[in-house]
Each structure stands twice: as C-alpha cells, then as structure tokens.
Amino acid sequence: LQRLAQRDADGVAQLTLPQFMEHVVPEAKTYAVVVQLTALDPEYKCDTCRAVDRSVRAVARGWRRQTRARQIAFGTLDVAHGEELFRSMGIDKIPRLMIFPPGASPRELKLSARTSSAAGMAARLGELFGVEMQPDEPADYAKYAGGAAATLGAAYLGWVVVRRLSLRMLVRNAWAAGSIVFVLLMTSGLMWNRINAPPFMGQTRSGDAVLFAPTNSQQFGVEPQIVASAYAACALCVVLLVRHVPRVPGDQRPLVTVAVLAALVLVYSYLNSVFRQKMPAYPLRLLLP
C-alpha cells in the first residue's frame, strides 16, 4: 500500500477493488487506512466529492511530512473501480470517509461542514488516532486578494460615508442596517446550522446538487443563505414601494410600481414554494407550486 501511495504526488493510493480487498480490508495489517469512497469522474458531476478529495489530499500531504507517516495510509476507491463493493455495502450516498484500523472493524467518519474541510478533517482524524495532524494546504492567493480588495473597498466606502453624513445619522443608519441583518440571519436558520453543522448541500444518486432538505426537521448549509436573501428582497420591495416609488415622475410611476409589486409577489411565491417543499401541509401558496 505504501508503494501505491508513493506513486501519487499527494501520497493518496489510487485503489482498485482487488487492491482494496488485499491491503485495506484485512484486520491483520499493522497500519490504519483512511479511504474515501467517492466518484471523481466528471460524468458524475459530484462537486462534493472533489471538495472532499482536496481535503483528503491536504491531510495526506501534511501527514506524509511527519515522522510517523507509515502508521496511517490514505487511499481512494472510486465508484469506477468499486461499484460492485458500493452496491454490496448498500452505499447510496457519496463521498464517504472510512477508517480501517488494524485489528478492528472499520468505522465511518461522518462528513459535515466542519469535517469536510482540510483543517476539520485533520483535527477529527487526529482525535481518533490520538496524534496531531496538520493539513498541508496550498496558499489561496485569490482569497487573500479578494479579502484585501474587500477591506480596501469597505474602508473607502466608510471614508466617503463619514465625509458626507453627520455622525448622528451615520450611527442611526448603521444601527438600523445591523438590526436588519441580524433579524434576517436569525430568522433564516443560521443558528441551527451553527449548532448542527450540516453539509452545505445535498446530492442525488446521480450527483446533482440538492439545495433544500425534504423535511422541516433538517436543512442544508445553503438554505439560510437562500431564505435570508429572499427575506431581504421582500423587505427591499416594501421599502421601495413606501419610500422611493412615490418620488418617481408621474408618467413612469405606474410602470415602476407594477415592476416592484411583481418582484415582491414572485419572491414571496418562491418562499411559499420552499416552505411547501419542506412541509407539504404548509397551507399558503401563491403562483408557484
């Protein structure tokens, strides 16, 4: 298995089904194996698989640099090579991260928003194996550049606002904006995500993304973002109708009013559709099914 891992630039052995059965499954081995069961071929369109693969590779690179690298090995079994095994094990959702310790039965490391990241995965594996693991993640220069640009933009915007507005008005508007953002986040399900750390989104058996969990007792990480955006859009439409539409010139006012009302109705209909999708007994419906 170590020879297989050495063939890979990141130290992750690319396993076929016979190699998996020979090097990973037997309990008599003297090393532990962390195997991702995945589908990386583009035909499966599994973005989550590729994200988890990047995390596994970062953890494997970091572990390979440590002195006890031979105690734990990393591998990948793709559905292209292990479809028969996936079917016999009843695996209908991927990716999955399995741990095969020496002299013990395998166990699954549940993937969540935390453990799908390289840092979270390394921390959880370190807890399970009783060692310290540090991922080797490449620097994300685009992220740093974006953060710097956003910081500079916010600083410039703040400078312009301070110059043009009085301090009293600035504090009042900042308090109002902060209150609105807080209300939108709290009513969209953000705290549930912070407590339960669900996956960012789901997927079908064919690998297509699923944005909403089909029950009101569960949700994906992306749901609060969508719901909060829809709430914000509804609030913006109401503000436009009350504050800005009356100031529009007379010949254009009816057209603007209809456009804002149409946007409000469409967004509200979408919210009702989402609620009905998660709870079929939800009584309200407008336009969308």
C-alpha positions as YAML, in Angstrom:
chain: A
units: angstrom
residues:
- id: 1
  name: LEU
  ca: [0.00, 0.00, 0.00]
- id: 2
  name: GLN
  ca: [2.89, 2.36, 0.72]
- id: 3
  name: ARG
  ca: [4.25, 1.73, -2.78]
- id: 4
  name: LEU
  ca: [0.86, 2.60, -4.23]
- id: 5
  name: ALA
  ca: [0.75, 5.80, -2.18]
- id: 6
  name: GLN
  ca: [4.25, 6.78, -3.33]
- id: 7
  name: ARG
  ca: [3.08, 6.78, -6.94]
- id: 8
  name: ASP
  ca: [0.71, 9.64, -6.13]
- id: 9
  name: ALA
  ca: [2.03, 13.19, -5.74]
- id: 10
  name: ASP
  ca: [0.00, 13.68, -2.54]
- id: 11
  name: GLY
  ca: [0.53, 10.23, -1.07]
- id: 12
  name: VAL
  ca: [-3.05, 9.00, -1.66]
- id: 13
  name: ALA
  ca: [-3.12, 5.45, -3.03]
- id: 14
  name: GLN
  ca: [-5.44, 5.03, -6.02]
- id: 15
  name: LEU
  ca: [-7.06, 1.68, -5.28]
- id: 16
  name: THR
  ca: [-8.75, -0.89, -7.45]
- id: 17
  name: LEU
  ca: [-11.20, -3.31, -5.86]
- id: 18
  name: PRO
  ca: [-8.67, -6.21, -5.62]
- id: 19
  name: GLN
  ca: [-6.08, -3.85, -4.05]
- id: 20
  name: PHE
  ca: [-8.71, -2.59, -1.62]
- id: 21
  name: MET
  ca: [-9.58, -6.13, -0.56]
- id: 22
  name: GLU
  ca: [-5.90, -7.08, -0.22]
- id: 23
  name: HIS
  ca: [-4.39, -4.05, 1.52]
- id: 24
  name: VAL
  ca: [-7.28, -2.32, 3.33]
- id: 25
  name: VAL
  ca: [-9.90, -4.81, 4.48]
- id: 26
  name: PRO
  ca: [-7.77, -7.40, 6.39]
- id: 27
  name: GLU
  ca: [-7.64, -6.69, 10.13]
- id: 28
  name: ALA
  ca: [-4.21, -8.36, 10.44]
- id: 29
  name: LYS
  ca: [-2.44, -5.37, 8.88]
- id: 30
  name: THR
  ca: [-0.10, -3.26, 11.03]
- id: 31
  name: TYR
  ca: [-1.27, 0.14, 9.83]
- id: 32
  name: ALA
  ca: [-4.51, 2.13, 9.67]
- id: 33
  name: VAL
  ca: [-6.01, 3.19, 6.37]
- id: 34
  name: VAL
  ca: [-8.22, 6.20, 5.69]
- id: 35
  name: VAL
  ca: [-10.15, 5.59, 2.48]
- id: 36
  name: GLN
  ca: [-12.51, 7.90, 0.69]
- id: 37
  name: LEU
  ca: [-15.29, 6.18, -1.24]
- id: 38
  name: THR
  ca: [-16.01, 8.64, -3.97]
- id: 39
  name: ALA
  ca: [-16.91, 9.42, -7.60]
- id: 40
  name: LEU
  ca: [-14.40, 11.81, -9.11]
- id: 41
  name: ASP
  ca: [-15.15, 11.21, -12.77]
- id: 42
  name: PRO
  ca: [-16.70, 14.33, -14.37]
- id: 43
  name: GLU
  ca: [-19.64, 12.30, -15.65]
- id: 44
  name: TYR
  ca: [-20.95, 12.02, -12.07]
- id: 45
  name: LYS
  ca: [-20.90, 15.81, -11.54]
- id: 46
  name: CYS
  ca: [-20.10, 15.36, -7.84]
- id: 47
  name: ASP
  ca: [-18.72, 18.70, -6.63]
- id: 48
  name: THR
  ca: [-18.80, 17.49, -3.02]
- id: 49
  name: CYS
  ca: [-16.59, 14.53, -3.98]
- id: 50
  name: ARG
  ca: [-13.99, 16.86, -5.46]
- id: 51
  name: ALA
  ca: [-14.07, 19.14, -2.41]
- id: 52
  name: VAL
  ca: [-13.58, 16.21, -0.02]
- id: 53
  name: ASP
  ca: [-10.82, 14.83, -2.26]
- id: 54
  name: ARG
  ca: [-8.93, 18.13, -1.94]
- id: 55
  name: SER
  ca: [-9.23, 17.93, 1.84]
- id: 56
  name: VAL
  ca: [-8.08, 14.30, 1.96]
- id: 57
  name: ARG
  ca: [-5.07, 15.15, -0.19]
- id: 58
  name: ALA
  ca: [-4.15, 18.12, 2.01]
- id: 59
  name: VAL
  ca: [-4.31, 15.93, 5.14]
- id: 60
  name: ALA
  ca: [-2.29, 13.17, 3.42]
- id: 61
  name: ARG
  ca: [0.41, 15.64, 2.35]
- id: 62
  name: GLY
  ca: [0.66, 17.02, 5.87]
- id: 63
  name: TRP
  ca: [0.82, 13.56, 7.44]
- id: 64
  name: ARG
  ca: [3.46, 12.35, 4.97]
- id: 65
  name: ARG
  ca: [5.79, 15.08, 6.24]
- id: 66
  name: GLN
  ca: [5.54, 13.81, 9.82]
- id: 67
  name: THR
  ca: [7.90, 11.21, 11.27]
- id: 68
  name: ARG
  ca: [5.20, 8.54, 11.86]
- id: 69
  name: ALA
  ca: [3.82, 8.63, 8.33]
- id: 70
  name: ARG
  ca: [3.85, 4.83, 7.95]
- id: 71
  name: GLN
  ca: [1.36, 4.28, 10.76]
- id: 72
  name: ILE
  ca: [-1.52, 5.75, 8.73]
- id: 73
  name: ALA
  ca: [-2.09, 5.44, 4.99]
- id: 74
  name: PHE
  ca: [-4.56, 7.25, 2.77]
- id: 75
  name: GLY
  ca: [-6.37, 5.83, -0.22]
- id: 76
  name: THR
  ca: [-9.16, 6.42, -2.71]
- id: 77
  name: LEU
  ca: [-11.64, 3.89, -4.05]
- id: 78
  name: ASP
  ca: [-13.61, 5.38, -6.91]
- id: 79
  name: VAL
  ca: [-17.00, 4.09, -7.93]
- id: 80
  name: ALA
  ca: [-15.48, 3.33, -11.33]
- id: 81
  name: HIS
  ca: [-13.36, 0.61, -9.66]
- id: 82
  name: GLY
  ca: [-15.57, -0.34, -6.73]
- id: 83
  name: GLU
  ca: [-19.16, -0.16, -7.93]
- id: 84
  name: GLU
  ca: [-19.73, -3.81, -7.01]
- id: 85
  name: LEU
  ca: [-18.49, -3.17, -3.46]
- id: 86
  name: PHE
  ca: [-20.59, 0.01, -3.14]
- id: 87
  name: ARG
  ca: [-23.68, -1.93, -4.17]
- id: 88
  name: SER
  ca: [-22.98, -4.84, -1.80]
- id: 89
  name: MET
  ca: [-22.42, -2.43, 1.12]
- id: 90
  name: GLY
  ca: [-25.67, -0.59, 0.35]
- id: 91
  name: ILE
  ca: [-23.85, 2.71, -0.21]
- id: 92
  name: ASP
  ca: [-26.24, 5.11, -1.91]
- id: 93
  name: LYS
  ca: [-24.60, 8.42, -0.98]
- id: 94
  name: ILE
  ca: [-21.05, 9.51, -1.62]
- id: 95
  name: PRO
  ca: [-18.49, 10.68, -0.74]
- id: 96
  name: ARG
  ca: [-17.83, 8.69, 2.41]
- id: 97
  name: LEU
  ca: [-14.71, 8.59, 4.53]
- id: 98
  name: MET
  ca: [-13.97, 5.18, 6.04]
- id: 99
  name: ILE
  ca: [-11.30, 4.33, 8.61]
- id: 100
  name: PHE
  ca: [-9.85, 0.80, 8.66]
- id: 101
  name: PRO
  ca: [-7.75, 0.45, 11.85]
- id: 102
  name: PRO
  ca: [-5.50, -2.59, 12.41]
- id: 103
  name: GLY
  ca: [-7.14, -5.38, 14.37]
- id: 104
  name: ALA
  ca: [-10.56, -3.71, 14.49]
- id: 105
  name: SER
  ca: [-13.69, -3.25, 12.43]
- id: 106
  name: PRO
  ca: [-13.94, -0.29, 10.07]
- id: 107
  name: ARG
  ca: [-15.79, 2.84, 11.06]
- id: 108
  name: GLU
  ca: [-17.11, 5.84, 9.16]
- id: 109
  name: LEU
  ca: [-16.08, 9.44, 9.78]
- id: 110
  name: LYS
  ca: [-19.27, 11.41, 9.23]
- id: 111
  name: LEU
  ca: [-18.69, 14.26, 6.81]
- id: 112
  name: SER
  ca: [-20.12, 17.60, 7.85]
- id: 113
  name: ALA
  ca: [-19.35, 21.22, 7.07]
- id: 114
  name: ARG
  ca: [-16.53, 21.02, 9.63]
- id: 115
  name: THR
  ca: [-15.01, 17.63, 8.83]
- id: 116
  name: SER
  ca: [-15.22, 18.19, 5.05]
- id: 117
  name: SER
  ca: [-12.63, 20.95, 5.33]
- id: 118
  name: ALA
  ca: [-8.94, 20.01, 5.49]
- id: 119
  name: ALA
  ca: [-8.42, 21.54, 8.94]
- id: 120
  name: GLY
  ca: [-11.56, 19.96, 10.42]
- id: 121
  name: MET
  ca: [-10.80, 16.58, 8.86]
- id: 122
  name: ALA
  ca: [-7.23, 16.62, 10.20]
- id: 123
  name: ALA
  ca: [-8.44, 17.60, 13.67]
- id: 124
  name: ARG
  ca: [-11.05, 14.81, 13.77]
- id: 125
  name: LEU
  ca: [-8.65, 12.16, 12.46]
- id: 126
  name: GLY
  ca: [-6.07, 13.32, 15.00]
- id: 127
  name: GLU
  ca: [-8.62, 12.82, 17.79]
- id: 128
  name: LEU
  ca: [-9.49, 9.33, 16.56]
- id: 129
  name: PHE
  ca: [-5.87, 8.19, 16.16]
- id: 130
  name: GLY
  ca: [-4.53, 10.05, 19.21]
- id: 131
  name: VAL
  ca: [-1.95, 12.01, 17.20]
- id: 132
  name: GLU
  ca: [-1.53, 15.55, 15.97]
- id: 133
  name: MET
  ca: [-2.28, 16.03, 12.27]
- id: 134
  name: GLN
  ca: [-1.75, 19.21, 10.32]
- id: 135
  name: PRO
  ca: [-3.02, 19.59, 6.74]
- id: 136
  name: ASP
  ca: [-0.73, 20.92, 4.04]
- id: 137
  name: GLU
  ca: [-2.99, 23.35, 2.22]
- id: 138
  name: PRO
  ca: [-1.71, 25.46, -0.68]
- id: 139
  name: ALA
  ca: [-1.98, 29.20, -0.21]
- id: 140
  name: ASP
  ca: [-5.18, 30.61, -1.69]
- id: 141
  name: TYR
  ca: [-3.83, 33.85, -3.13]
- id: 142
  name: ALA
  ca: [-7.13, 34.65, -4.84]
- id: 143
  name: LYS
  ca: [-8.87, 34.52, -1.46]
- id: 144
  name: TYR
  ca: [-6.26, 36.83, 0.09]
- id: 145
  name: ALA
  ca: [-6.51, 39.25, -2.83]
- id: 146
  name: GLY
  ca: [-10.30, 39.26, -2.60]
- id: 147
  name: GLY
  ca: [-10.18, 39.88, 1.13]
- id: 148
  name: ALA
  ca: [-7.73, 42.74, 0.70]
- id: 149
  name: ALA
  ca: [-9.85, 44.29, -2.04]
- id: 150
  name: ALA
  ca: [-13.00, 43.98, 0.08]
- id: 151
  name: THR
  ca: [-11.23, 45.57, 3.06]
- id: 152
  name: LEU
  ca: [-9.96, 48.47, 0.98]
- id: 153
  name: GLY
  ca: [-13.37, 48.93, -0.60]
- id: 154
  name: ALA
  ca: [-15.10, 48.94, 2.79]
- id: 155
  name: ALA
  ca: [-12.55, 51.41, 4.16]
- id: 156
  name: TYR
  ca: [-13.05, 53.75, 1.19]
- id: 157
  name: LEU
  ca: [-16.84, 53.47, 1.45]
- id: 158
  name: GLY
  ca: [-16.65, 54.25, 5.17]
- id: 159
  name: TRP
  ca: [-14.47, 57.28, 4.47]
- id: 160
  name: VAL
  ca: [-16.95, 58.58, 1.88]
- id: 161
  name: VAL
  ca: [-19.92, 57.99, 4.19]
- id: 162
  name: VAL
  ca: [-18.24, 59.75, 7.13]
- id: 163
  name: ARG
  ca: [-17.46, 62.74, 4.93]
- id: 164
  name: ARG
  ca: [-21.00, 63.08, 3.60]
- id: 165
  name: LEU
  ca: [-23.13, 62.18, 6.62]
- id: 166
  name: SER
  ca: [-23.29, 63.55, 10.11]
- id: 167
  name: LEU
  ca: [-22.16, 61.27, 12.93]
- id: 168
  name: ARG
  ca: [-25.69, 61.07, 14.36]
- id: 169
  name: MET
  ca: [-27.19, 59.98, 11.05]
- id: 170
  name: LEU
  ca: [-24.31, 57.56, 10.48]
- id: 171
  name: VAL
  ca: [-24.83, 55.85, 13.84]
- id: 172
  name: ARG
  ca: [-28.58, 55.66, 13.32]
- id: 173
  name: ASN
  ca: [-28.26, 54.13, 9.85]
- id: 174
  name: ALA
  ca: [-25.55, 51.72, 10.96]
- id: 175
  name: TRP
  ca: [-27.72, 50.56, 13.88]
- id: 176
  name: ALA
  ca: [-30.71, 50.11, 11.58]
- id: 177
  name: ALA
  ca: [-28.69, 48.17, 8.99]
- id: 178
  name: GLY
  ca: [-27.12, 45.97, 11.68]
- id: 179
  name: SER
  ca: [-30.53, 45.22, 13.20]
- id: 180
  name: ILE
  ca: [-31.98, 44.25, 9.83]
- id: 181
  name: VAL
  ca: [-29.06, 41.95, 9.02]
- id: 182
  name: PHE
  ca: [-29.30, 40.33, 12.48]
- id: 183
  name: VAL
  ca: [-33.04, 39.71, 12.12]
- id: 184
  name: LEU
  ca: [-32.62, 38.26, 8.62]
- id: 185
  name: LEU
  ca: [-29.89, 35.88, 9.75]
- id: 186
  name: MET
  ca: [-31.70, 34.72, 12.88]
- id: 187
  name: THR
  ca: [-35.00, 34.08, 11.06]
- id: 188
  name: SER
  ca: [-33.33, 32.21, 8.20]
- id: 189
  name: GLY
  ca: [-31.97, 29.28, 10.24]
- id: 190
  name: LEU
  ca: [-28.35, 30.36, 10.68]
- id: 191
  name: MET
  ca: [-28.14, 29.33, 14.34]
- id: 192
  name: TRP
  ca: [-29.43, 25.82, 13.53]
- id: 193
  name: ASN
  ca: [-26.55, 25.47, 11.10]
- id: 194
  name: ARG
  ca: [-24.03, 26.74, 13.63]
- id: 195
  name: ILE
  ca: [-25.22, 24.20, 16.19]
- id: 196
  name: ASN
  ca: [-25.66, 21.14, 13.94]
- id: 197
  name: ALA
  ca: [-23.00, 21.79, 11.24]
- id: 198
  name: PRO
  ca: [-24.95, 20.18, 8.35]
- id: 199
  name: PRO
  ca: [-23.41, 19.62, 4.89]
- id: 200
  name: PHE
  ca: [-23.50, 22.69, 2.66]
- id: 201
  name: MET
  ca: [-25.87, 20.98, 0.21]
- id: 202
  name: GLY
  ca: [-27.13, 17.53, -0.60]
- id: 203
  name: GLN
  ca: [-26.95, 15.49, -3.75]
- id: 204
  name: THR
  ca: [-29.00, 12.94, -5.66]
- id: 205
  name: ARG
  ca: [-27.76, 9.49, -6.59]
- id: 206
  name: SER
  ca: [-26.71, 10.90, -9.96]
- id: 207
  name: GLY
  ca: [-24.61, 13.57, -8.23]
- id: 208
  name: ASP
  ca: [-26.90, 16.56, -8.87]
- id: 209
  name: ALA
  ca: [-26.95, 19.24, -6.19]
- id: 210
  name: VAL
  ca: [-29.90, 19.43, -3.77]
- id: 211
  name: LEU
  ca: [-30.44, 22.83, -2.16]
- id: 212
  name: PHE
  ca: [-33.25, 22.02, 0.28]
- id: 213
  name: ALA
  ca: [-33.62, 19.05, 2.61]
- id: 214
  name: PRO
  ca: [-37.03, 17.38, 2.02]
- id: 215
  name: THR
  ca: [-38.15, 17.76, 5.65]
- id: 216
  name: ASN
  ca: [-38.64, 20.61, 8.10]
- id: 217
  name: SER
  ca: [-36.52, 18.86, 10.76]
- id: 218
  name: GLN
  ca: [-33.33, 19.06, 8.69]
- id: 219
  name: GLN
  ca: [-31.66, 21.62, 6.43]
- id: 220
  name: PHE
  ca: [-28.51, 22.14, 4.41]
- id: 221
  name: GLY
  ca: [-25.98, 24.88, 4.93]
- id: 222
  name: VAL
  ca: [-27.05, 26.78, 1.83]
- id: 223
  name: GLU
  ca: [-30.71, 27.08, 2.90]
- id: 224
  name: PRO
  ca: [-30.31, 30.04, 5.33]
- id: 225
  name: GLN
  ca: [-28.44, 31.97, 2.65]
- id: 226
  name: ILE
  ca: [-31.25, 31.49, 0.14]
- id: 227
  name: VAL
  ca: [-34.03, 32.20, 2.64]
- id: 228
  name: ALA
  ca: [-32.28, 35.27, 4.09]
- id: 229
  name: SER
  ca: [-31.76, 36.63, 0.56]
- id: 230
  name: ALA
  ca: [-35.44, 36.11, -0.22]
- id: 231
  name: TYR
  ca: [-36.49, 37.84, 3.03]
- id: 232
  name: ALA
  ca: [-34.16, 40.74, 2.21]
- id: 233
  name: ALA
  ca: [-35.61, 41.01, -1.30]
- id: 234
  name: CYS
  ca: [-39.17, 41.17, 0.09]
- id: 235
  name: ALA
  ca: [-38.14, 43.84, 2.61]
- id: 236
  name: LEU
  ca: [-36.40, 45.84, -0.12]
- id: 237
  name: CYS
  ca: [-39.53, 45.75, -2.29]
- id: 238
  name: VAL
  ca: [-41.65, 47.08, 0.56]
- id: 239
  name: VAL
  ca: [-39.16, 49.88, 1.25]
- id: 240
  name: LEU
  ca: [-39.11, 50.81, -2.43]
- id: 241
  name: LEU
  ca: [-42.91, 50.95, -2.54]
- id: 242
  name: VAL
  ca: [-43.10, 53.16, 0.54]
- id: 243
  name: ARG
  ca: [-40.09, 55.43, 0.17]
- id: 244
  name: HIS
  ca: [-38.97, 55.62, -3.44]
- id: 245
  name: VAL
  ca: [-41.86, 54.83, -5.77]
- id: 246
  name: PRO
  ca: [-43.79, 57.98, -4.70]
- id: 247
  name: ARG
  ca: [-40.81, 60.08, -5.84]
- id: 248
  name: VAL
  ca: [-40.78, 58.62, -9.35]
- id: 249
  name: PRO
  ca: [-42.07, 61.02, -12.06]
- id: 250
  name: GLY
  ca: [-45.76, 60.65, -12.77]
- id: 251
  name: ASP
  ca: [-45.56, 59.03, -16.21]
- id: 252
  name: GLN
  ca: [-43.09, 56.36, -15.01]
- id: 253
  name: ARG
  ca: [-44.61, 55.68, -11.61]
- id: 254
  name: PRO
  ca: [-47.23, 53.07, -12.70]
- id: 255
  name: LEU
  ca: [-44.61, 51.02, -14.55]
- id: 256
  name: VAL
  ca: [-42.18, 51.10, -11.61]
- id: 257
  name: THR
  ca: [-44.96, 50.23, -9.17]
- id: 258
  name: VAL
  ca: [-46.02, 47.20, -11.21]
- id: 259
  name: ALA
  ca: [-42.40, 46.04, -11.55]
- id: 260
  name: VAL
  ca: [-41.73, 46.26, -7.80]
- id: 261
  name: LEU
  ca: [-45.04, 44.57, -6.95]
- id: 262
  name: ALA
  ca: [-44.31, 41.78, -9.44]
- id: 263
  name: ALA
  ca: [-40.89, 41.22, -7.89]
- id: 264
  name: LEU
  ca: [-42.44, 41.11, -4.40]
- id: 265
  name: VAL
  ca: [-45.08, 38.60, -5.46]
- id: 266
  name: LEU
  ca: [-42.55, 36.37, -7.23]
- id: 267
  name: VAL
  ca: [-40.12, 36.28, -4.30]
- id: 268
  name: TYR
  ca: [-42.92, 35.69, -1.80]
- id: 269
  name: SER
  ca: [-44.29, 32.91, -4.02]
- id: 270
  name: TYR
  ca: [-40.85, 31.32, -4.11]
- id: 271
  name: LEU
  ca: [-40.65, 31.38, -0.31]
- id: 272
  name: ASN
  ca: [-44.05, 29.70, -0.04]
- id: 273
  name: SER
  ca: [-42.90, 27.10, -2.56]
- id: 274
  name: VAL
  ca: [-39.81, 26.36, -0.48]
- id: 275
  name: PHE
  ca: [-41.87, 26.02, 2.69]
- id: 276
  name: ARG
  ca: [-44.29, 23.64, 0.96]
- id: 277
  name: GLN
  ca: [-41.35, 21.60, -0.35]
- id: 278
  name: LYS
  ca: [-40.06, 21.11, 3.21]
- id: 279
  name: MET
  ca: [-43.53, 20.71, 4.75]
- id: 280
  name: PRO
  ca: [-46.23, 19.54, 2.28]
- id: 281
  name: ALA
  ca: [-49.01, 20.54, 4.72]
- id: 282
  name: TYR
  ca: [-47.97, 24.22, 4.58]
- id: 283
  name: PRO
  ca: [-51.25, 25.99, 3.75]
- id: 284
  name: LEU
  ca: [-50.12, 29.05, 1.75]
- id: 285
  name: ARG
  ca: [-49.49, 29.05, -1.98]
- id: 286
  name: LEU
  ca: [-49.13, 31.91, -4.47]
- id: 287
  name: LEU
  ca: [-48.34, 31.40, -8.17]
- id: 288
  name: LEU
  ca: [-45.59, 28.79, -7.79]
- id: 289
  name: PRO
  ca: [-46.48, 25.20, -6.80]
...
